[in-house]
Amino acid sequence: MAPTESLESRSSYDRDRALLEKLGYKQSLDRSLSAFSTFGITFSCLSVLAGLTPLYGNALQSGGPVTVIWGWLVVSLFTLTIGMSLAEICSAYPTTGGLYFWTIKILEGRVINGVRVGSPDWVPLASWVVGYTNWLGLTFTPVGIHYDCAHPIIAIASTDLAMAQFLASLIAMTNGYSASTYVIFAIYVGIIILHGIVNSLAIRLNGIFNVMSVWWHVIGTVLIVVVVLATTPEKQPASFVFTEWQNNTGWSSGFYVFMLGLLQSQYTLSGYDSAAHMSEETKNAQRGGPWGIIRAILTAAIVGWFFLVGITFCITDFDSQIVNPAVGVSLSQIFLDSAGQTWATILILVILVAQFFCGSALTLASSRMVYAFARDGALPLSKYLHRLNKDKSPVAAVWFNIAFCFILGLPYIWSQTAYSAIVSVNTIASSISYLIPILCRIVLARESFEPGPFHLGSFSIPIGIVSTVWILVTSILFLCPTIAPVTAQNMNYASVPFVLVIGLCVFYYAVWGRHWFKPGGTRIADMGEVDTLDVNDFADQKSNVSS
């Protein structure tokens, strides 16, 4: 039995390797992740405990429980449509490069009036833009906006910075020390360095690490909800949890306020393309990658709704817990008021560990994006950044990301308004990286796209249209002001750096990138001799092994 299983495993590996070489790349990374490990990495990137905890009080002021509870379901549904659209493409082209490579491959053999033609001249530039926006979105995944009476908008930008903020709230709760901006930034630097160390380990160990993360998130969420429900003496009625409306934004339009409140959920439900970036390390990647995306979104939707409903029942004083929490973070205040300091400390530690898992998973996925992008010649120092260590891990790409996160975090020290603009830019950048390949699939490659084992059939185009509309709507929202009246201090300046970033990206491509950027098959000749394999050679492998 064992030899048969070994042969079947080898057959799957060869099939993955054959497809990868057909797409233009040599199997260089360690393909040892199971489908569940890939799901674990993706689910960790979506981390409901990391995303919802710093944002919970903010969203409640933009629509109240109505927005928080029902908005989560709305965003989860639309996010699932985007995930399904991306999963279908991922199944056809399972490579570490992910979205930017898909953009090239989707249009490689377009069909116009029944005739196959080459891709348009603008496709390499589109792929370049998708690559850079996708990298920015993964490297600096934002997690929230905080409303404050004195300073209307303060950004809590990355998962690691949110972790530093949450840790500061724990310190304030236990000994009364109020951490300065410099102290919080120093904590942030320590966290990103730890993530660099963790992600320098072999991918097999990272797979185990992220499987642990799944169970930590699920069990931790249940623990938090059960403890807070059990220790809150007077809970809110169901009418408050499911129908209460609150608006502290200053805007009079209920619809606009509700849409702003959805940003909490949209911030949290991002980064699910991480499964695609682990494709070259996932066994049976044509199925493991796509289902990693879908299962992560569905699991996050269920766990997140359970968390939000349970905690909302336990709000005892909206003003002191949500609007002006004494310890700085609404959930920390709810824990403290309901369960007391000992239990509050334990529950916050549960969240801090979840945030660490999340930041580590994002660092892992982002490093694979850097590795792939450098492999195709798109980054400065590309020949160094796609090198692998003895464990076949792209350690140089990991530390390149750590250094970049440090630089991006610096504006937080001097200007939180400027930092907020950077956060919004990276959120919109991530949306654009999703939008372009989906648009190419449903508009320009309806006839020529050849799906993999995971496909949507006749629903592919309708789901793609819904995904496109939702991405456009949320991208516009991220450019809108969140507080009224709008002043120079609370204005959303994201459009300015966004135009600047895209402009620099295009300029960089025109001057330098177009000479070196070569995704796919044009690179395989530079990687040494490889065995020529045909994916179809393995179609009947399983039956041959059995016989």
Coordinates of C-alpha atoms in Angstrom, one line a residue:
M1 CA 0.0 0.0 0.0
A2 CA 2.8 2.4 0.9
P3 CA 4.6 2.0 -2.5
T4 CA 1.3 2.7 -4.3
E5 CA 0.7 5.9 -2.3
S6 CA 4.3 6.9 -3.0
L7 CA 3.8 6.5 -6.7
E8 CA 0.5 8.3 -6.7
S9 CA 2.2 11.2 -4.8
R10 CA 5.0 11.2 -7.3
S11 CA 2.5 11.3 -10.1
S12 CA 0.8 14.3 -8.6
Y13 CA 4.1 16.1 -8.2
D14 CA 5.1 15.3 -11.8
R15 CA 1.7 16.6 -13.0
D16 CA 2.2 19.9 -11.1
R17 CA 5.7 20.2 -12.4
A18 CA 4.6 19.5 -16.0
L19 CA 2.0 22.2 -15.9
L20 CA 4.4 24.7 -14.3
E21 CA 6.9 24.1 -17.0
K22 CA 4.2 24.4 -19.6
L23 CA 3.5 27.8 -18.1
G24 CA 7.1 28.7 -18.5
Y25 CA 8.8 28.0 -15.1
K26 CA 11.0 25.4 -13.5
Q27 CA 10.0 23.8 -10.3
S28 CA 12.4 25.4 -7.9
L29 CA 10.4 26.0 -4.7
D30 CA 9.7 23.1 -2.2
R31 CA 6.2 21.7 -3.2
S32 CA 5.3 20.3 0.1
L33 CA 2.2 22.2 1.3
S34 CA -1.1 20.3 1.6
A35 CA -4.3 21.9 0.5
F36 CA -5.2 22.4 4.1
S37 CA -1.9 24.2 4.8
T38 CA -2.6 26.5 1.9
F39 CA -6.1 27.1 3.2
G40 CA -4.5 27.8 6.6
I41 CA -2.2 30.5 5.2
T42 CA -5.0 32.1 3.3
F43 CA -7.4 32.0 6.3
S44 CA -4.7 33.5 8.4
C45 CA -4.4 36.4 6.0
L46 CA -8.1 37.0 6.3
S47 CA -7.8 36.8 10.1
V48 CA -11.1 37.9 11.6
L49 CA -9.5 38.5 15.0
A50 CA -6.8 40.6 13.5
G51 CA -9.1 42.6 11.2
L52 CA -12.3 43.0 13.2
T53 CA -10.8 43.8 16.6
P54 CA -9.2 47.2 15.9
L55 CA -12.1 48.2 13.6
Y56 CA -15.1 47.1 15.6
G57 CA -15.7 50.4 17.5
N58 CA -15.2 52.5 14.4
A59 CA -17.8 50.6 12.3
L60 CA -20.3 50.9 15.1
Q61 CA -20.2 54.7 14.8
S62 CA -20.9 54.4 11.1
G63 CA -24.3 52.7 11.1
G64 CA -24.2 50.9 14.4
P65 CA -25.0 47.2 14.8
V66 CA -27.1 47.3 11.6
T67 CA -23.9 48.0 9.5
V68 CA -21.7 45.7 11.6
I69 CA -23.9 42.6 11.6
W70 CA -25.7 42.8 8.3
G71 CA -22.9 44.6 6.5
W72 CA -20.5 41.7 7.3
L73 CA -22.8 39.3 5.4
V74 CA -23.2 41.7 2.5
V75 CA -19.4 42.1 2.1
S76 CA -18.8 38.4 2.6
L77 CA -21.2 37.5 -0.2
F78 CA -19.6 40.0 -2.6
T79 CA -16.1 38.9 -1.5
L80 CA -17.0 35.3 -2.3
T81 CA -17.9 36.3 -5.9
I82 CA -14.5 37.9 -6.3
G83 CA -12.8 34.9 -4.7
M84 CA -14.7 32.6 -7.1
S85 CA -13.6 34.6 -10.1
L86 CA -10.0 34.6 -9.0
A87 CA -10.1 30.9 -8.0
E88 CA -11.2 30.0 -11.6
I89 CA -8.2 31.7 -13.1
C90 CA -5.9 30.3 -10.4
S91 CA -7.0 26.8 -11.4
A92 CA -6.0 27.5 -15.0
Y93 CA -2.6 29.1 -14.2
P94 CA -1.3 28.0 -10.7
T95 CA 1.9 30.0 -10.4
T96 CA 3.5 31.9 -7.5
G97 CA 3.3 35.2 -9.5
G98 CA -0.5 35.0 -9.4
L99 CA -2.5 37.9 -10.7
Y100 CA 0.1 39.7 -12.8
F101 CA 1.0 36.4 -14.6
W102 CA -2.7 35.6 -15.1
T103 CA -3.2 38.9 -16.9
I104 CA -0.5 37.9 -19.5
K105 CA -1.8 34.3 -19.9
I106 CA -5.5 35.2 -20.2
L107 CA -4.9 37.3 -23.3
E108 CA -2.1 35.2 -24.8
G109 CA -4.5 33.6 -27.3
R110 CA -7.5 35.9 -27.5
V111 CA -10.2 35.2 -30.0
I112 CA -11.6 38.0 -32.2
N113 CA -14.4 37.1 -34.6
G114 CA -13.5 33.4 -34.2
V115 CA -9.8 34.0 -35.0
R116 CA -7.0 33.5 -32.4
V117 CA -4.8 36.5 -32.2
G118 CA -1.8 37.6 -30.0
S119 CA -2.2 39.7 -26.9
P120 CA -2.4 43.5 -27.3
D121 CA 0.7 45.6 -26.9
W122 CA -0.6 47.1 -23.6
V123 CA -0.8 43.7 -21.9
P124 CA 2.8 43.7 -20.5
L125 CA 2.2 47.1 -19.0
A126 CA -1.2 46.0 -17.5
S127 CA 0.6 42.9 -16.0
W128 CA 3.3 45.2 -14.6
V129 CA 0.7 47.5 -12.9
V130 CA -1.2 44.4 -11.6
G131 CA 2.1 43.0 -10.1
Y132 CA 3.1 46.2 -8.3
T133 CA -0.4 46.9 -7.0
N134 CA -0.8 43.3 -5.8
W135 CA 2.6 43.5 -4.0
L136 CA 1.7 46.8 -2.3
G137 CA -1.7 45.3 -1.2
L138 CA -0.1 42.2 0.3
T139 CA 2.9 44.0 1.9
F140 CA 0.8 46.7 3.5
T141 CA -2.6 45.2 4.0
P142 CA -4.6 47.8 5.9
V143 CA -6.9 47.1 8.8
G144 CA -8.7 50.1 9.8
I145 CA -9.7 53.7 10.6
H146 CA -10.2 55.0 14.1
Y147 CA -12.6 57.8 14.9
D148 CA -11.7 60.2 17.7
C149 CA -13.3 63.5 18.9
A150 CA -10.1 65.5 18.9
H151 CA -8.5 64.0 15.8
P152 CA -11.3 62.9 13.4
I153 CA -9.3 60.3 11.4
I154 CA -6.4 58.3 12.6
A155 CA -5.0 55.4 10.6
I156 CA -4.2 52.0 12.0
A157 CA -2.6 50.7 8.9
S158 CA -1.1 47.3 8.9
T159 CA -1.8 44.2 10.8
D160 CA 1.5 44.5 12.6
L161 CA 0.8 48.2 13.5
A162 CA -2.7 47.2 14.7
M163 CA -1.0 44.5 16.9
A164 CA 1.3 47.2 18.3
Q165 CA -1.7 49.4 19.1
F166 CA -3.5 46.5 20.7
L167 CA -0.5 45.6 22.8
A168 CA -0.3 49.2 23.9
S169 CA -3.9 49.1 25.0
L170 CA -3.1 46.0 27.0
I171 CA -0.3 47.8 28.7
A172 CA -2.5 50.8 29.4
M173 CA -5.1 48.5 30.9
T174 CA -2.8 46.6 33.2
N175 CA -0.5 49.4 34.5
G176 CA -1.9 52.7 33.2
Y177 CA 1.1 53.5 30.9
S178 CA 0.1 55.3 27.8
A179 CA 2.5 54.4 25.0
S180 CA 3.7 57.2 22.8
T181 CA 3.8 57.1 19.0
Y182 CA 7.5 56.3 19.1
V183 CA 7.0 53.4 21.5
I184 CA 4.2 52.0 19.3
F185 CA 6.4 52.2 16.2
A186 CA 9.3 50.5 18.1
I187 CA 6.9 47.6 18.9
Y188 CA 5.9 47.5 15.3
V189 CA 9.5 47.2 14.2
G190 CA 10.1 44.3 16.6
I191 CA 7.0 42.5 15.3
I192 CA 8.0 42.7 11.6
I193 CA 11.5 41.5 12.5
L194 CA 10.0 38.4 14.2
H195 CA 7.9 37.8 11.1
G196 CA 11.0 37.9 9.0
I197 CA 12.7 35.3 11.2
V198 CA 9.6 33.0 11.1
N199 CA 9.3 33.2 7.4
S200 CA 13.0 32.4 6.8
L201 CA 12.2 28.9 8.0
A202 CA 11.4 26.0 5.6
I203 CA 8.0 26.1 4.0
R204 CA 7.0 22.8 5.7
L205 CA 7.4 24.4 9.1
N206 CA 5.4 27.5 7.9
G207 CA 2.7 25.1 6.7
I208 CA 2.4 23.6 10.2
F209 CA 2.6 27.1 11.7
N210 CA -0.4 28.2 9.7
V211 CA -2.4 25.1 10.4
M212 CA -2.0 26.0 14.1
S213 CA -3.3 29.4 13.2
V214 CA -6.6 28.0 11.9
W215 CA -7.3 26.3 15.1
W216 CA -6.1 29.2 17.2
H217 CA -8.6 31.5 15.3
V218 CA -11.5 29.2 15.6
I219 CA -11.0 28.1 19.2
G220 CA -10.0 31.6 20.2
T221 CA -13.1 33.2 18.7
V222 CA -15.3 30.7 20.5
L223 CA -13.5 31.3 23.8
I224 CA -13.8 35.1 23.5
V225 CA -17.5 35.0 22.7
V226 CA -18.4 32.5 25.4
V227 CA -16.4 34.2 28.1
V228 CA -17.8 37.7 27.4
L229 CA -21.3 36.4 27.1
A230 CA -21.0 34.5 30.3
T231 CA -19.6 37.5 32.3
T232 CA -21.8 40.3 31.0
P233 CA -24.6 40.6 33.5
E234 CA -27.0 42.7 31.4
K235 CA -26.9 42.0 27.8
Q236 CA -28.4 44.0 24.9
P237 CA -31.7 42.8 23.5
A238 CA -31.8 41.2 20.0
S239 CA -33.5 44.4 18.7
F240 CA -30.3 46.3 19.5
V241 CA -28.0 43.8 18.0
F242 CA -29.9 43.4 14.7
T243 CA -31.7 46.7 14.2
E244 CA -30.0 49.5 16.2
W245 CA -28.7 52.5 14.1
Q246 CA -25.9 54.8 15.2
N247 CA -24.3 57.6 13.2
N248 CA -21.4 59.6 14.6
T249 CA -19.8 60.5 11.3
G250 CA -21.5 63.8 10.7
W251 CA -23.0 62.7 7.4
S252 CA -26.8 62.9 7.1
S253 CA -27.2 60.3 4.3
G254 CA -28.0 57.0 5.8
F255 CA -27.0 55.1 2.7
Y256 CA -23.6 56.8 2.5
V257 CA -23.0 56.1 6.2
F258 CA -24.0 52.5 5.8
M259 CA -21.6 52.1 2.9
L260 CA -18.8 53.7 4.9
G261 CA -19.5 51.2 7.7
L262 CA -19.0 48.4 5.2
L263 CA -15.3 49.3 4.9
Q264 CA -14.6 47.6 8.2
S265 CA -15.6 44.3 6.7
Q266 CA -13.9 45.0 3.4
Y267 CA -10.7 45.8 5.2
T268 CA -10.8 42.4 7.0
L269 CA -11.9 40.3 4.0
S270 CA -8.8 40.9 1.9
G271 CA -5.6 39.0 1.1
Y272 CA -7.3 35.8 -0.1
D273 CA -5.2 35.8 -3.2
S274 CA -2.4 34.5 -0.9
A275 CA -3.4 30.9 -1.9
A276 CA -2.5 31.7 -5.5
H277 CA 1.0 32.9 -4.4
M278 CA 1.6 29.6 -2.7
S279 CA 0.7 27.6 -5.8
E280 CA 4.2 26.4 -6.7
E281 CA 4.5 25.0 -3.1
T282 CA 1.1 23.4 -3.0
K283 CA 0.4 19.8 -4.0
N284 CA -2.2 19.4 -6.7
A285 CA -2.2 23.2 -7.1
Q286 CA -5.0 23.3 -9.7
R287 CA -7.4 22.3 -7.0
G288 CA -5.6 23.2 -3.7
G289 CA -5.1 26.8 -4.7
P290 CA -8.6 27.6 -5.8
W291 CA -10.3 25.8 -2.9
G292 CA -7.9 27.5 -0.5
I293 CA -9.4 30.8 -1.6
I294 CA -13.0 29.7 -1.4
R295 CA -12.8 27.9 1.9
A296 CA -10.9 30.7 3.5
I297 CA -13.5 33.2 2.6
L298 CA -16.4 31.0 3.7
T299 CA -14.7 30.1 7.0
A300 CA -13.9 33.7 7.7
A301 CA -17.5 34.8 6.9
I302 CA -18.9 32.2 9.4
V303 CA -16.4 32.8 12.2
G304 CA -16.5 36.6 11.8
W305 CA -20.3 36.8 12.0
F306 CA -20.4 34.6 15.1
F307 CA -17.8 36.9 16.7
L308 CA -19.6 40.1 15.8
V309 CA -23.1 38.9 16.9
G310 CA -21.7 37.6 20.2
I311 CA -19.7 40.7 21.1
T312 CA -22.5 43.1 20.2
F313 CA -24.8 41.5 22.7
C314 CA -22.3 42.5 25.4
I315 CA -22.1 46.3 24.8
T316 CA -23.3 47.9 28.1
D317 CA -22.4 51.5 27.5
F318 CA -22.1 52.8 23.9
D319 CA -20.4 56.1 24.8
S320 CA -17.8 54.8 27.2
Q321 CA -17.0 51.6 25.4
I322 CA -17.4 52.5 21.7
V323 CA -17.1 56.3 21.3
N324 CA -14.5 57.0 24.1
P325 CA -13.0 53.8 25.4
A326 CA -10.6 54.6 28.3
V327 CA -8.0 52.1 27.2
G328 CA -8.1 53.2 23.6
V329 CA -9.6 50.2 21.9
S330 CA -13.3 49.4 22.1
L331 CA -13.0 45.6 22.4
S332 CA -10.4 45.9 25.1
Q333 CA -12.8 48.1 27.0
I334 CA -15.7 45.7 26.6
F335 CA -13.5 42.8 27.8
L336 CA -12.5 44.8 30.8
D337 CA -16.0 46.0 31.7
S338 CA -17.5 42.5 31.3
A339 CA -15.0 40.0 32.4
G340 CA -12.6 41.9 34.6
Q341 CA -8.9 42.5 34.2
T342 CA -7.6 38.9 34.4
W343 CA -10.0 37.5 31.7
A344 CA -9.6 40.7 29.6
T345 CA -5.8 40.2 29.6
I346 CA -6.2 36.6 28.5
L347 CA -8.7 37.5 25.7
I348 CA -6.4 40.3 24.4
L349 CA -3.5 37.9 24.4
V350 CA -5.6 35.5 22.3
I351 CA -6.2 38.4 19.8
L352 CA -2.5 39.4 19.8
V353 CA -1.4 35.9 18.9
A354 CA -4.0 35.8 16.1
Q355 CA -2.7 39.1 14.8
F356 CA 0.9 37.7 14.9
F357 CA -0.3 34.7 12.9
C358 CA -2.0 37.0 10.4
G359 CA 1.0 39.2 9.9
S360 CA 3.2 36.2 9.5
A361 CA 0.9 34.7 6.8
L362 CA 0.9 38.0 4.9
T363 CA 4.7 38.2 5.1
L364 CA 4.9 34.7 3.7
A365 CA 2.5 35.4 0.7
S366 CA 4.1 38.7 0.0
S367 CA 7.6 37.2 -0.1
R368 CA 6.4 34.7 -2.7
M369 CA 5.0 37.6 -4.8
V370 CA 8.4 39.4 -4.6
Y371 CA 10.2 36.1 -5.5
A372 CA 8.0 35.6 -8.6
F373 CA 8.2 39.3 -9.6
A374 CA 12.0 39.3 -9.3
R375 CA 12.2 36.0 -11.2
D376 CA 10.5 37.8 -14.1
G377 CA 12.9 40.7 -13.9
A378 CA 10.4 43.3 -12.5
L379 CA 12.2 44.5 -9.4
P380 CA 15.5 46.3 -8.6
L381 CA 18.1 43.7 -7.6
S382 CA 16.0 41.0 -9.2
K383 CA 18.9 38.6 -9.6
Y384 CA 19.3 38.5 -5.8
L385 CA 15.7 38.6 -4.8
H386 CA 14.7 35.3 -6.5
R387 CA 17.5 33.3 -4.9
L388 CA 16.6 30.4 -2.7
N389 CA 18.4 29.1 0.4
K390 CA 19.1 25.4 1.1
D391 CA 15.5 24.8 2.2
K392 CA 14.3 26.2 -1.2
S393 CA 12.8 29.3 0.6
P394 CA 13.2 32.9 -0.9
V395 CA 14.8 34.4 2.2
A396 CA 16.1 37.4 0.4
A397 CA 12.5 38.3 -0.7
V398 CA 11.3 37.9 2.9
W399 CA 13.8 40.5 4.2
F400 CA 13.2 42.8 1.3
N401 CA 9.6 42.9 2.3
I402 CA 10.5 43.5 6.0
A403 CA 12.7 46.5 5.0
F404 CA 9.9 47.9 2.8
C405 CA 7.4 47.6 5.6
F406 CA 9.8 49.5 7.9
I407 CA 10.0 52.3 5.3
L408 CA 6.3 52.4 4.8
G409 CA 5.7 52.6 8.5
L410 CA 7.9 55.7 9.1
P411 CA 5.2 58.3 8.1
Y412 CA 3.1 57.1 11.1
I413 CA 5.6 58.8 13.4
W414 CA 5.2 62.2 12.0
S415 CA 1.8 62.4 10.2
Q416 CA -1.1 60.1 10.8
T417 CA -3.1 61.9 8.1
A418 CA -0.4 61.1 5.6
Y419 CA -0.2 57.6 6.8
S420 CA -4.0 57.2 6.4
A421 CA -3.6 58.3 2.7
I422 CA -0.9 55.6 2.2
V423 CA -3.2 53.0 3.8
S424 CA -6.1 53.9 1.4
V425 CA -3.7 53.8 -1.6
N426 CA -2.6 50.3 -0.7
T427 CA -6.2 49.2 -0.3
I428 CA -7.2 50.5 -3.7
A429 CA -4.0 49.1 -5.2
S430 CA -5.1 45.6 -4.0
S431 CA -8.5 46.1 -5.5
I432 CA -7.0 47.0 -8.9
S433 CA -4.8 43.9 -8.9
Y434 CA -8.0 41.9 -8.6
L435 CA -10.0 43.9 -11.1
I436 CA -7.7 43.8 -14.1
P437 CA -7.4 40.0 -14.6
I438 CA -11.1 39.5 -13.9
L439 CA -12.0 42.2 -16.5
C440 CA -9.6 40.6 -19.0
R441 CA -11.3 37.2 -18.4
I442 CA -14.9 38.4 -18.8
V443 CA -14.5 41.0 -21.5
L444 CA -11.5 40.1 -23.8
A445 CA -11.2 36.3 -23.3
R446 CA -14.7 34.9 -23.1
E447 CA -14.0 32.4 -25.9
S448 CA -10.3 31.7 -25.5
F449 CA -10.0 31.2 -21.8
E450 CA -9.3 27.5 -21.0
P451 CA -10.4 26.8 -17.4
G452 CA -8.7 24.3 -15.1
P453 CA -10.4 21.7 -12.9
F454 CA -12.1 24.4 -10.8
H455 CA -14.4 26.4 -13.1
L456 CA -17.7 28.2 -12.8
G457 CA -19.2 27.1 -16.1
S458 CA -22.0 29.3 -17.4
F459 CA -21.9 31.3 -14.2
S460 CA -18.3 32.6 -14.8
I461 CA -19.3 35.7 -16.7
P462 CA -22.2 36.8 -14.5
I463 CA -20.1 36.3 -11.3
G464 CA -17.2 38.2 -12.9
I465 CA -19.5 41.1 -13.7
V466 CA -20.8 41.2 -10.1
S467 CA -17.2 41.0 -8.8
T468 CA -16.1 43.9 -11.1
V469 CA -19.0 46.2 -10.0
W470 CA -18.3 45.5 -6.3
I471 CA -14.5 46.2 -6.7
L472 CA -15.3 49.5 -8.4
V473 CA -17.8 50.6 -5.7
T474 CA -15.5 49.8 -2.8
S475 CA -12.5 51.4 -4.5
I476 CA -14.5 54.7 -4.9
L477 CA -15.5 54.5 -1.2
F478 CA -11.9 54.3 -0.2
L479 CA -11.3 57.6 -1.8
C480 CA -14.3 59.3 -0.1
P481 CA -14.1 61.4 3.1
T482 CA -15.4 59.5 6.2
I483 CA -16.1 62.4 8.5
A484 CA -18.3 65.6 8.1
P485 CA -17.8 68.4 7.9
V486 CA -14.8 67.8 5.7
T487 CA -11.7 69.8 6.8
A488 CA -8.0 69.9 5.8
Q489 CA -7.3 67.6 8.8
N490 CA -9.9 64.9 8.1
M491 CA -10.0 65.1 4.3
N492 CA -9.2 61.8 2.5
Y493 CA -6.1 62.6 0.4
A494 CA -5.7 59.1 -1.0
S495 CA -6.4 60.1 -4.6
V496 CA -3.2 62.2 -4.7
P497 CA -0.7 59.6 -3.7
F498 CA -2.7 57.0 -5.7
V499 CA -2.3 58.9 -8.9
L500 CA 1.4 59.5 -8.0
V501 CA 2.0 55.8 -7.4
I502 CA 0.4 54.7 -10.6
G503 CA 2.2 57.4 -12.5
L504 CA 5.6 56.4 -11.1
C505 CA 4.8 52.7 -11.9
V506 CA 4.0 53.5 -15.5
F507 CA 7.1 55.8 -15.8
Y508 CA 9.3 53.1 -14.3
Y509 CA 8.0 50.6 -16.8
A510 CA 8.5 52.9 -19.8
V511 CA 12.1 53.8 -18.8
W512 CA 13.4 50.5 -17.4
G513 CA 10.9 47.7 -16.9
R514 CA 9.8 47.1 -20.5
H515 CA 13.4 46.0 -21.3
W516 CA 13.6 43.4 -18.5
F517 CA 10.1 42.3 -17.6
K518 CA 9.6 38.9 -19.2
P519 CA 6.9 36.8 -17.5
G520 CA 6.4 33.1 -18.3
G521 CA 8.0 31.0 -21.0
T522 CA 10.5 33.7 -22.1
R523 CA 12.4 33.0 -18.8
I524 CA 12.5 29.2 -18.7
A525 CA 15.6 29.1 -21.0
D526 CA 17.5 31.1 -18.4
M527 CA 16.9 28.5 -15.6
G528 CA 19.0 25.6 -16.9
E529 CA 18.0 22.3 -18.5
V530 CA 14.6 20.9 -17.5
D531 CA 12.8 17.8 -18.5
T532 CA 10.2 18.3 -21.1
L533 CA 6.9 17.0 -19.6
D534 CA 3.4 16.9 -21.0
V535 CA 0.6 17.4 -18.6
N536 CA -1.5 14.9 -20.6
D537 CA 1.0 12.2 -20.0
F538 CA -0.4 11.9 -16.5
A539 CA -4.0 11.7 -17.3
D540 CA -4.2 8.0 -16.8
Q541 CA -1.4 7.7 -14.3
K542 CA -3.6 6.8 -11.3
S543 CA -5.1 3.8 -13.1
N544 CA -1.7 2.6 -14.3
V545 CA -0.3 2.8 -10.7
S546 CA -3.3 0.8 -9.4
S547 CA -2.8 -1.9 -12.0

